């Protein structure tokens, strides 16, 4: 073990900030993080053992106990469920003779659920040893079971199991823009970086991650901060269920994204950039590394880029299964080798980000847009869209529609048109912006895609009338409880209370008072939580409760109070022990 | 640079770099808190000190005071939310005040009294948590940990050690000990460490000191936590901290 760890540590330059990549290597080698490795790493990196344990326990893909040599995780997003994921999971469980959440006795295989893997357009999806599996069905599961029992190395598995398609159905301003490598950097320097920033300002580009902060303003603030180092970070931790556009952009438009980062570096004075890639997109890692290597060969990265006197390079950091790391300050903590816990603000990352230096964190799509604006000009972008939302938006659309995939629209496009284009029929409602966004009903389809109306990071999940609103809210609420970082009380305890309270109602133990209480917990979590996760975790309940109160009502019992458990059922053990089963040994749920 | 903020209609001064809670405490205004303690890096996790700053909810312990700010701390809505957040802490762990030797000296209990919390309101989680009694002088009852991080900070910032850490995610968070076995006895904690005495609840206790002052004669049995906190944390009505500190802290100070 010592030899292996020495290699891993040397690769990471003995830098504690690279703890994530070190632990990924250890996990891949030993299928867990052994206690002995923790001791060795703590000494070698000069960090407390508790920091390593904290990181291991924080991220879903790290484990303190061994997982199977084939570690299978099945995506538990609502769209996977709509595609019969639950039946497939039990089929998989019996085919592999392993229970969900367990490791098979011979250690060959382990099986569990995981949060959305970003394959909602080609689910049911999963991961095997971190690599994406798509469009799972019974024949594929039979095939996988044979490969595993035969202990076939993953490299020899047939490629069709890992096929990931882009599914671009409608390209617009950005996806259709002509792009030649290096032109954005050349343009920025020939026009001068300050006038490039002015163009970016004029374009009106706002961050595409969802919050919508003006990009030029963020870059200017960061550039104005005096410090010995500045950093550029591309947030590719696309974890919002139903979102997968960054996956497609990184697969087919990576040069534009990297060039946008380089442009940002030129403007803010950064020498180092990071692409924080969610662990679920491991299948993109080698390809992206090759793209970076190619750019270094072409002098588009490295020292004195294109002879313009700019030094800049990009490193790829992989996450390890934590939705919260999409929050920019949690992402920075993760980059520093720590659990992804959102920081207190102020200070903001633009003044104190990575290693407490000024840092720009932007979404994948934002950097791509910025590169194109540098080439085509601010007006090219600004003349599309609406007054407060210029340009276009790339959407990932999935759920009940004929053509799930990627669509690009000018801001201001009505939702109805988008649904027509993707072949959505008999629509009951649409989840816009993922679980943290808004659930709109079919009465609101004339609303518009825009920061002024329906803002979104890019996720559209369509539901037809065969779907159950409560099941949707329940899936999303469980997701947030699972993904809460647990730092602050209202979110840590509150999301679990929300989950339990909603389950109580869905399981038929709810009364009118329980819905009122549910709503109160929603408000409490929303207004008191530390970061965006907690502040939006109640949205699935609040937005569905507002639009479908009757659905909730139908689920309630007629009495004013109903305990959350089966009282008579709880007495079964006592009856067995007392050898009694007469009428007096039974209790009705409540006195009526 | 100095300035003033408006706190619940009262104009109070602050100096550059002060947080809202620091300015409030200096002016003799108590804002409920558990994870905050003067002299330690602010944490902002318990959220009891949530105040409205220019209409937005912020943690008073981390948010900087700025000239002209309007801060609301004392209204029905915030009092209600603080009571609910405290109740969340009670149902998340296993807090049996009548059988806890910290009773009367416990800040969680003191805050609950202050916020007029008469029940736990939420269903209990009944978490399975263990007791670590391995150390000869110090006991950890994980049932009472509220993840305030004060022991972590005390060990790092005051004791120059790294005895504690918080691991896990969401509701599965747990206090971990930096020792090969994970037990306190194998760590380098000493009974005189600040970290052994800082716990605001009964999660970290010093053995054989529990009932030196009988329950009923302890701090929060007689005084509001607001009064105690302001005196200990540098309010205008300052008295020596030790006179009002929990008995265990008094023992430690000797």
mmCIF file of N, CA and C in Angstrom, chain B residues 104-223:
data_model
loop_
_atom_site.group_PDB
_atom_site.id
_atom_site.type_symbol
_atom_site.label_atom_id
_atom_site.label_comp_id
_atom_site.label_asym_id
_atom_site.label_seq_id
_atom_site.Cartn_x
_atom_site.Cartn_y
_atom_site.Cartn_z
ATOM 1 N N UNK B 104 -28.903 23.018 33.708
ATOM 2 C CA UNK B 104 -28.736 24.250 34.489
ATOM 3 C C UNK B 104 -27.519 25.031 34.067
ATOM 4 N N UNK B 105 -26.520 24.336 33.529
ATOM 5 C CA UNK B 105 -25.338 25.018 33.004
ATOM 6 C C UNK B 105 -25.253 24.911 31.474
ATOM 7 N N UNK B 106 -26.310 24.372 30.882
ATOM 8 C CA UNK B 106 -26.286 24.061 29.454
ATOM 9 C C UNK B 106 -26.818 25.236 28.637
ATOM 10 N N UNK B 107 -26.035 25.660 27.651
ATOM 11 C CA UNK B 107 -26.466 26.807 26.848
ATOM 12 C C UNK B 107 -27.644 26.467 25.941
ATOM 13 N N UNK B 108 -27.681 25.229 25.456
ATOM 14 C CA UNK B 108 -28.827 24.833 24.629
ATOM 15 C C UNK B 108 -30.113 24.945 25.446
ATOM 16 N N UNK B 109 -30.036 24.444 26.666
ATOM 17 C CA UNK B 109 -31.189 24.519 27.565
ATOM 18 C C UNK B 109 -31.498 25.978 27.916
ATOM 19 N N UNK B 110 -30.431 26.750 28.156
ATOM 20 C CA UNK B 110 -30.604 28.161 28.515
ATOM 21 C C UNK B 110 -31.271 28.946 27.400
ATOM 22 N N UNK B 111 -30.862 28.668 26.163
ATOM 23 C CA UNK B 111 -31.472 29.336 25.020
ATOM 24 C C UNK B 111 -32.935 28.916 24.885
ATOM 25 N N UNK B 112 -33.182 27.624 25.114
ATOM 26 C CA UNK B 112 -34.560 27.130 25.023
ATOM 27 C C UNK B 112 -35.457 27.823 26.049
ATOM 28 N N UNK B 113 -34.942 27.993 27.283
ATOM 29 C CA UNK B 113 -35.693 28.753 28.298
ATOM 30 C C UNK B 113 -35.961 30.160 27.781
ATOM 31 N N UNK B 114 -34.909 30.798 27.288
ATOM 32 C CA UNK B 114 -34.997 32.181 26.844
ATOM 33 C C UNK B 114 -36.038 32.351 25.735
ATOM 34 N N UNK B 115 -36.097 31.355 24.847
ATOM 35 C CA UNK B 115 -37.008 31.454 23.705
ATOM 36 C C UNK B 115 -38.404 30.915 24.035
ATOM 37 N N UNK B 116 -38.589 30.593 25.296
ATOM 38 C CA UNK B 116 -39.873 30.083 25.767
ATOM 39 C C UNK B 116 -40.305 28.846 24.998
ATOM 40 N N UNK B 117 -39.368 27.947 24.884
ATOM 41 C CA UNK B 117 -39.651 26.681 24.213
ATOM 42 C C UNK B 117 -40.220 25.712 25.241
ATOM 43 N N UNK B 118 -41.491 25.343 25.080
ATOM 44 C CA UNK B 118 -42.142 24.500 26.083
ATOM 45 C C UNK B 118 -42.299 23.051 25.651
ATOM 46 N N UNK B 119 -42.049 22.791 24.375
ATOM 47 C CA UNK B 119 -42.105 21.394 23.915
ATOM 48 C C UNK B 119 -41.128 21.242 22.753
ATOM 49 N N UNK B 120 -41.028 20.029 22.229
ATOM 50 C CA UNK B 120 -40.079 19.814 21.137
ATOM 51 C C UNK B 120 -40.708 19.996 19.759
ATOM 52 N N UNK B 121 -42.003 20.113 19.721
ATOM 53 C CA UNK B 121 -42.792 20.388 18.531
ATOM 54 C C UNK B 121 -42.638 19.342 17.422
ATOM 55 N N UNK B 122 -41.418 19.086 16.984
ATOM 56 C CA UNK B 122 -41.212 18.176 15.847
ATOM 57 C C UNK B 122 -41.099 16.721 16.318
ATOM 58 N N UNK B 123 -41.421 15.772 15.435
ATOM 59 C CA UNK B 123 -41.212 14.366 15.801
ATOM 60 C C UNK B 123 -39.715 14.086 15.991
ATOM 61 N N UNK B 124 -39.400 13.271 16.968
ATOM 62 C CA UNK B 124 -37.991 12.960 17.235
ATOM 63 C C UNK B 124 -37.401 12.037 16.176
ATOM 64 N N UNK B 125 -36.104 12.171 15.968
ATOM 65 C CA UNK B 125 -35.417 11.270 15.037
ATOM 66 C C UNK B 125 -34.936 9.997 15.743
ATOM 67 N N UNK B 126 -34.833 10.033 17.050
ATOM 68 C CA UNK B 126 -34.329 8.895 17.829
ATOM 69 C C UNK B 126 -33.035 8.345 17.231
ATOM 70 N N UNK B 127 -32.084 9.220 17.000
ATOM 71 C CA UNK B 127 -30.822 8.810 16.378
ATOM 72 C C UNK B 127 -30.064 7.857 17.302
ATOM 73 N N UNK B 128 -29.428 6.865 16.694
ATOM 74 C CA UNK B 128 -28.598 5.945 17.483
ATOM 75 C C UNK B 128 -27.200 6.530 17.573
ATOM 76 N N UNK B 129 -26.857 7.055 18.710
ATOM 77 C CA UNK B 129 -25.531 7.647 18.877
ATOM 78 C C UNK B 129 -24.882 7.073 20.126
ATOM 79 N N UNK B 130 -23.569 7.067 20.117
ATOM 80 C CA UNK B 130 -22.859 6.379 21.194
ATOM 81 C C UNK B 130 -22.244 7.335 22.207
ATOM 82 N N UNK B 131 -21.801 6.748 23.303
ATOM 83 C CA UNK B 131 -21.070 7.485 24.323
ATOM 84 C C UNK B 131 -19.621 7.013 24.258
ATOM 85 N N UNK B 132 -18.681 7.946 24.308
ATOM 86 C CA UNK B 132 -17.267 7.585 24.349
ATOM 87 C C UNK B 132 -16.758 7.912 25.751
ATOM 88 N N UNK B 133 -16.668 6.875 26.575
ATOM 89 C CA UNK B 133 -16.219 7.084 27.962
ATOM 90 C C UNK B 133 -14.799 6.579 28.144
ATOM 91 N N UNK B 134 -14.070 6.451 27.015
ATOM 92 C CA UNK B 134 -12.754 5.805 27.066
ATOM 93 C C UNK B 134 -11.693 6.618 27.798
ATOM 94 N N UNK B 135 -11.830 7.947 27.775
ATOM 95 C CA UNK B 135 -10.800 8.813 28.360
ATOM 96 C C UNK B 135 -10.948 8.852 29.884
ATOM 97 N N UNK B 136 -9.834 8.843 30.612
ATOM 98 C CA UNK B 136 -9.959 8.830 32.078
ATOM 99 C C UNK B 136 -10.644 10.082 32.654
ATOM 100 N N UNK B 137 -10.511 11.219 31.995
ATOM 101 C CA UNK B 137 -11.027 12.465 32.586
ATOM 102 C C UNK B 137 -12.173 13.115 31.812
ATOM 103 N N UNK B 138 -12.338 12.730 30.557
ATOM 104 C CA UNK B 138 -13.299 13.443 29.715
ATOM 105 C C UNK B 138 -14.270 12.452 29.083
ATOM 106 N N UNK B 139 -15.549 12.845 29.052
ATOM 107 C CA UNK B 139 -16.585 11.986 28.500
ATOM 108 C C UNK B 139 -17.243 12.672 27.300
ATOM 109 N N UNK B 140 -17.489 11.894 26.251
ATOM 110 C CA UNK B 140 -18.255 12.444 25.131
ATOM 111 C C UNK B 140 -19.556 11.686 24.980
ATOM 112 N N UNK B 141 -20.655 12.402 25.080
ATOM 113 C CA UNK B 141 -21.957 11.801 24.807
ATOM 114 C C UNK B 141 -22.436 12.361 23.474
ATOM 115 N N UNK B 142 -22.255 11.563 22.435
ATOM 116 C CA UNK B 142 -22.599 12.031 21.084
ATOM 117 C C UNK B 142 -24.086 12.348 20.938
ATOM 118 N N UNK B 143 -24.905 11.833 21.840
ATOM 119 C CA UNK B 143 -26.341 12.116 21.786
ATOM 120 C C UNK B 143 -26.644 13.605 21.901
ATOM 121 N N UNK B 144 -25.709 14.360 22.485
ATOM 122 C CA UNK B 144 -25.996 15.772 22.780
ATOM 123 C C UNK B 144 -25.240 16.736 21.885
ATOM 124 N N UNK B 145 -24.525 16.196 20.912
ATOM 125 C CA UNK B 145 -23.734 17.098 20.044
ATOM 126 C C UNK B 145 -24.655 17.838 19.081
ATOM 127 N N UNK B 146 -24.449 19.149 18.965
ATOM 128 C CA UNK B 146 -25.265 19.956 18.048
ATOM 129 C C UNK B 146 -24.429 20.502 16.892
ATOM 130 N N UNK B 147 -23.239 19.995 16.701
ATOM 131 C CA UNK B 147 -22.381 20.343 15.564
ATOM 132 C C UNK B 147 -22.057 21.836 15.476
ATOM 133 N N UNK B 148 -21.888 22.459 16.641
ATOM 134 C CA UNK B 148 -21.587 23.889 16.673
ATOM 135 C C UNK B 148 -20.137 24.133 16.279
ATOM 136 N N UNK B 149 -19.317 23.056 16.321
ATOM 137 C CA UNK B 149 -17.931 23.173 15.880
ATOM 138 C C UNK B 149 -17.023 23.907 16.863
ATOM 139 N N UNK B 150 -17.549 24.272 18.047
ATOM 140 C CA UNK B 150 -16.706 25.032 18.988
ATOM 141 C C UNK B 150 -15.532 24.198 19.493
ATOM 142 N N UNK B 151 -15.735 22.905 19.734
ATOM 143 C CA UNK B 151 -14.614 22.077 20.204
ATOM 144 C C UNK B 151 -13.553 21.934 19.107
ATOM 145 N N UNK B 152 -14.029 21.878 17.858
ATOM 146 C CA UNK B 152 -13.093 21.778 16.737
ATOM 147 C C UNK B 152 -12.225 23.038 16.696
ATOM 148 N N UNK B 153 -12.905 24.189 16.788
ATOM 149 C CA UNK B 153 -12.181 25.462 16.727
ATOM 150 C C UNK B 153 -11.282 25.663 17.951
ATOM 151 N N UNK B 154 -11.799 25.283 19.119
ATOM 152 C CA UNK B 154 -11.007 25.473 20.341
ATOM 153 C C UNK B 154 -9.723 24.654 20.267
ATOM 154 N N UNK B 155 -9.856 23.427 19.801
ATOM 155 C CA UNK B 155 -8.685 22.560 19.740
ATOM 156 C C UNK B 155 -7.659 23.118 18.753
ATOM 157 N N UNK B 156 -8.140 23.602 17.618
ATOM 158 C CA UNK B 156 -7.216 24.142 16.618
ATOM 159 C C UNK B 156 -6.676 25.510 17.023
ATOM 160 N N UNK B 157 -7.601 26.404 17.406
ATOM 161 C CA UNK B 157 -7.221 27.807 17.555
ATOM 162 C C UNK B 157 -6.621 28.135 18.919
ATOM 163 N N UNK B 158 -7.021 27.403 19.962
ATOM 164 C CA UNK B 158 -6.536 27.732 21.305
ATOM 165 C C UNK B 158 -5.522 26.718 21.815
ATOM 166 N N UNK B 159 -5.778 25.429 21.518
ATOM 167 C CA UNK B 159 -4.923 24.389 22.084
ATOM 168 C C UNK B 159 -3.786 23.986 21.147
ATOM 169 N N UNK B 160 -3.843 24.459 19.897
ATOM 170 C CA UNK B 160 -2.815 24.078 18.924
ATOM 171 C C UNK B 160 -2.814 22.590 18.617
ATOM 172 N N UNK B 161 -3.975 21.980 18.732
ATOM 173 C CA UNK B 161 -4.110 20.546 18.421
ATOM 174 C C UNK B 161 -5.198 20.388 17.362
ATOM 175 N N UNK B 162 -5.526 19.155 17.103
ATOM 176 C CA UNK B 162 -6.588 18.893 16.131
ATOM 177 C C UNK B 162 -7.404 17.707 16.577
ATOM 178 N N UNK B 163 -7.931 17.807 17.795
ATOM 179 C CA UNK B 163 -8.559 16.622 18.388
ATOM 180 C C UNK B 163 -9.888 16.268 17.722
ATOM 181 N N UNK B 164 -10.634 17.313 17.288
ATOM 182 C CA UNK B 164 -11.995 17.047 16.815
ATOM 183 C C UNK B 164 -12.183 17.413 15.352
ATOM 184 N N UNK B 165 -13.184 16.811 14.764
ATOM 185 C CA UNK B 165 -13.607 17.168 13.411
ATOM 186 C C UNK B 165 -15.073 16.804 13.260
ATOM 187 N N UNK B 166 -15.716 17.402 12.243
ATOM 188 C CA UNK B 166 -17.099 17.032 11.956
ATOM 189 C C UNK B 166 -17.101 16.318 10.614
ATOM 190 N N UNK B 167 -17.614 15.096 10.588
ATOM 191 C CA UNK B 167 -17.646 14.329 9.344
ATOM 192 C C UNK B 167 -19.091 14.013 8.975
ATOM 193 N N UNK B 168 -19.259 13.423 7.803
ATOM 194 C CA UNK B 168 -20.591 13.017 7.369
ATOM 195 C C UNK B 168 -21.323 14.128 6.660
ATOM 196 N N UNK B 169 -22.472 13.791 6.120
ATOM 197 C CA UNK B 169 -23.248 14.770 5.358
ATOM 198 C C UNK B 169 -24.689 14.761 5.841
ATOM 199 N N UNK B 170 -25.338 15.914 5.738
ATOM 200 C CA UNK B 170 -26.755 16.010 6.076
ATOM 201 C C UNK B 170 -27.033 15.569 7.503
ATOM 202 N N UNK B 171 -28.117 14.850 7.663
ATOM 203 C CA UNK B 171 -28.553 14.434 8.993
ATOM 204 C C UNK B 171 -27.603 13.387 9.583
ATOM 205 N N UNK B 172 -26.699 12.853 8.756
ATOM 206 C CA UNK B 172 -25.736 11.856 9.241
ATOM 207 C C UNK B 172 -24.435 12.470 9.747
ATOM 208 N N UNK B 173 -24.434 13.763 9.995
ATOM 209 C CA UNK B 173 -23.213 14.397 10.500
ATOM 210 C C UNK B 173 -22.822 13.788 11.838
ATOM 211 N N UNK B 174 -21.517 13.755 12.097
ATOM 212 C CA UNK B 174 -21.080 13.235 13.399
ATOM 213 C C UNK B 174 -19.740 13.852 13.786
ATOM 214 N N UNK B 175 -19.562 13.932 15.095
ATOM 215 C CA UNK B 175 -18.307 14.441 15.634
ATOM 216 C C UNK B 175 -17.289 13.307 15.588
ATOM 217 N N UNK B 176 -16.120 13.565 15.000
ATOM 218 C CA UNK B 176 -15.097 12.508 14.960
ATOM 219 C C UNK B 176 -13.850 12.957 15.726
ATOM 220 N N UNK B 177 -13.155 11.956 16.247
ATOM 221 C CA UNK B 177 -11.979 12.204 17.070
ATOM 222 C C UNK B 177 -10.731 11.834 16.280
ATOM 223 N N UNK B 178 -9.744 12.684 16.363
ATOM 224 C CA UNK B 178 -8.498 12.453 15.634
ATOM 225 C C UNK B 178 -7.579 11.516 16.423
ATOM 226 N N UNK B 179 -7.860 10.231 16.317
ATOM 227 C CA UNK B 179 -6.965 9.234 16.922
ATOM 228 C C UNK B 179 -7.093 7.970 16.090
ATOM 229 N N UNK B 180 -6.066 7.124 16.105
ATOM 230 C CA UNK B 180 -6.103 5.931 15.248
ATOM 231 C C UNK B 180 -7.339 5.062 15.501
ATOM 232 N N UNK B 181 -7.772 4.984 16.743
ATOM 233 C CA UNK B 181 -8.919 4.142 17.074
ATOM 234 C C UNK B 181 -10.234 4.896 16.929
ATOM 235 N N UNK B 182 -10.142 6.238 16.812
ATOM 236 C CA UNK B 182 -11.350 7.056 16.789
ATOM 237 C C UNK B 182 -11.871 7.342 18.192
ATOM 238 N N UNK B 183 -11.198 6.793 19.203
ATOM 239 C CA UNK B 183 -11.634 7.012 20.588
ATOM 240 C C UNK B 183 -10.847 8.155 21.226
ATOM 241 N N UNK B 184 -11.514 8.798 22.174
ATOM 242 C CA UNK B 184 -10.912 9.973 22.808
ATOM 243 C C UNK B 184 -9.636 9.623 23.584
ATOM 244 N N UNK B 185 -9.614 8.451 24.190
ATOM 245 C CA UNK B 185 -8.446 8.076 25.013
ATOM 246 C C UNK B 185 -7.152 8.018 24.188
ATOM 247 N N UNK B 186 -7.287 7.751 22.893
ATOM 248 C CA UNK B 186 -6.097 7.643 22.050
ATOM 249 C C UNK B 186 -5.740 8.955 21.361
ATOM 250 N N UNK B 187 -6.474 10.030 21.676
ATOM 251 C CA UNK B 187 -6.154 11.341 21.107
ATOM 252 C C UNK B 187 -5.205 12.066 22.056
ATOM 253 N N UNK B 188 -4.744 13.251 21.635
ATOM 254 C CA UNK B 188 -3.829 13.982 22.512
ATOM 255 C C UNK B 188 -4.547 15.075 23.310
ATOM 256 N N UNK B 189 -5.835 14.884 23.560
ATOM 257 C CA UNK B 189 -6.561 15.882 24.355
ATOM 258 C C UNK B 189 -6.114 15.793 25.821
ATOM 259 N N UNK B 190 -6.080 16.937 26.481
ATOM 260 C CA UNK B 190 -5.768 16.966 27.909
ATOM 261 C C UNK B 190 -6.934 17.641 28.629
ATOM 262 N N UNK B 191 -7.069 17.306 29.884
ATOM 263 C CA UNK B 191 -8.237 17.811 30.619
ATOM 264 C C UNK B 191 -8.230 19.339 30.750
ATOM 265 N N UNK B 192 -7.060 19.932 30.616
ATOM 266 C CA UNK B 192 -6.983 21.389 30.709
ATOM 267 C C UNK B 192 -7.196 22.094 29.371
ATOM 268 N N UNK B 193 -7.354 21.325 28.283
ATOM 269 C CA UNK B 193 -7.562 21.946 26.974
ATOM 270 C C UNK B 193 -8.856 22.763 26.949
ATOM 271 N N UNK B 194 -8.821 23.869 26.227
ATOM 272 C CA UNK B 194 -10.044 24.665 26.037
ATOM 273 C C UNK B 194 -11.131 23.802 25.416
ATOM 274 N N UNK B 195 -10.728 22.927 24.502
ATOM 275 C CA UNK B 195 -11.707 22.107 23.777
ATOM 276 C C UNK B 195 -12.515 21.214 24.711
ATOM 277 N N UNK B 196 -11.936 20.871 25.861
ATOM 278 C CA UNK B 196 -12.639 19.990 26.789
ATOM 279 C C UNK B 196 -13.700 20.745 27.590
ATOM 280 N N UNK B 197 -13.651 22.078 27.545
ATOM 281 C CA UNK B 197 -14.521 22.879 28.415
ATOM 282 C C UNK B 197 -15.492 23.781 27.674
ATOM 283 N N UNK B 198 -15.428 23.756 26.336
ATOM 284 C CA UNK B 198 -16.162 24.772 25.585
ATOM 285 C C UNK B 198 -17.556 24.340 25.162
ATOM 286 N N UNK B 199 -17.848 23.057 25.264
ATOM 287 C CA UNK B 199 -19.113 22.531 24.731
ATOM 288 C C UNK B 199 -20.326 23.260 25.328
ATOM 289 N N UNK B 200 -21.209 23.803 24.472
ATOM 290 C CA UNK B 200 -22.380 24.528 24.983
ATOM 291 C C UNK B 200 -23.476 23.595 25.486
ATOM 292 N N UNK B 201 -23.338 22.293 25.203
ATOM 293 C CA UNK B 201 -24.313 21.317 25.700
ATOM 294 C C UNK B 201 -23.558 20.328 26.586
ATOM 295 N N UNK B 202 -24.185 19.212 26.876
ATOM 296 C CA UNK B 202 -23.513 18.205 27.702
ATOM 297 C C UNK B 202 -22.813 17.140 26.882
ATOM 298 N N UNK B 203 -22.399 17.489 25.650
ATOM 299 C CA UNK B 203 -21.755 16.469 24.809
ATOM 300 C C UNK B 203 -20.339 16.164 25.277
ATOM 301 N N UNK B 204 -19.603 17.194 25.684
ATOM 302 C CA UNK B 204 -18.252 16.966 26.213
ATOM 303 C C UNK B 204 -18.252 17.365 27.684
ATOM 304 N N UNK B 205 -18.016 16.404 28.536
ATOM 305 C CA UNK B 205 -18.093 16.640 29.983
ATOM 306 C C UNK B 205 -16.792 16.236 30.660
ATOM 307 N N UNK B 206 -16.478 16.920 31.761
ATOM 308 C CA UNK B 206 -15.337 16.523 32.570
ATOM 309 C C UNK B 206 -15.851 15.541 33.631
ATOM 310 N N UNK B 207 -15.209 14.419 33.720
ATOM 311 C CA UNK B 207 -15.662 13.411 34.673
ATOM 312 C C UNK B 207 -15.464 13.879 36.132
ATOM 313 N N UNK B 208 -16.285 13.371 37.006
ATOM 314 C CA UNK B 208 -16.200 13.605 38.462
ATOM 315 C C UNK B 208 -16.357 15.069 38.866
ATOM 316 N N UNK B 209 -17.060 15.861 38.043
ATOM 317 C CA UNK B 209 -17.323 17.245 38.445
ATOM 318 C C UNK B 209 -18.811 17.540 38.371
ATOM 319 N N UNK B 210 -19.571 16.566 37.912
ATOM 320 C CA UNK B 210 -20.949 16.783 37.493
ATOM 321 C C UNK B 210 -21.860 17.457 38.491
ATOM 322 N N UNK B 211 -21.836 17.053 39.715
ATOM 323 C CA UNK B 211 -22.839 17.557 40.649
ATOM 324 C C UNK B 211 -22.224 18.366 41.793
ATOM 325 N N UNK B 212 -21.026 18.936 41.518
ATOM 326 C CA UNK B 212 -20.398 19.765 42.554
ATOM 327 C C UNK B 212 -21.312 20.928 42.944
ATOM 328 N N UNK B 213 -21.976 21.496 41.948
ATOM 329 C CA UNK B 213 -23.040 22.468 42.241
ATOM 330 C C UNK B 213 -24.354 21.751 41.960
ATOM 331 N N UNK B 214 -25.234 21.679 42.927
ATOM 332 C CA UNK B 214 -26.470 20.915 42.716
ATOM 333 C C UNK B 214 -27.349 21.547 41.629
ATOM 334 N N UNK B 215 -28.072 20.695 40.929
ATOM 335 C CA UNK B 215 -29.068 21.199 39.983
ATOM 336 C C UNK B 215 -30.066 22.034 40.766
ATOM 337 N N UNK B 216 -30.447 23.146 40.220
ATOM 338 C CA UNK B 216 -31.333 24.070 40.934
ATOM 339 C C UNK B 216 -30.568 25.286 41.403
ATOM 340 N N UNK B 217 -29.228 25.099 41.538
ATOM 341 C CA UNK B 217 -28.399 26.249 41.960
ATOM 342 C C UNK B 217 -27.440 26.658 40.853
ATOM 343 N N UNK B 218 -27.717 26.203 39.641
ATOM 344 C CA UNK B 218 -26.787 26.454 38.550
ATOM 345 C C UNK B 218 -27.179 27.721 37.773
ATOM 346 N N UNK B 219 -26.308 28.061 36.824
ATOM 347 C CA UNK B 219 -26.423 29.367 36.174
ATOM 348 C C UNK B 219 -27.808 29.679 35.621
ATOM 349 N N UNK B 220 -28.255 28.841 34.674
ATOM 350 C CA UNK B 220 -29.510 29.172 33.999
ATOM 351 C C UNK B 220 -30.727 28.780 34.825
ATOM 352 N N UNK B 221 -30.494 28.180 35.989
ATOM 353 C CA UNK B 221 -31.591 27.967 36.914
ATOM 354 C C UNK B 221 -32.036 29.296 37.511
ATOM 355 N N UNK B 222 -31.134 30.274 37.475
ATOM 356 C CA UNK B 222 -31.430 31.555 38.124
ATOM 357 C C UNK B 222 -31.383 32.749 37.196
ATOM 358 N N UNK B 223 -30.589 32.624 36.140
ATOM 359 C CA UNK B 223 -30.382 33.796 35.288
ATOM 360 C C UNK B 223 -30.755 33.484 33.851
#
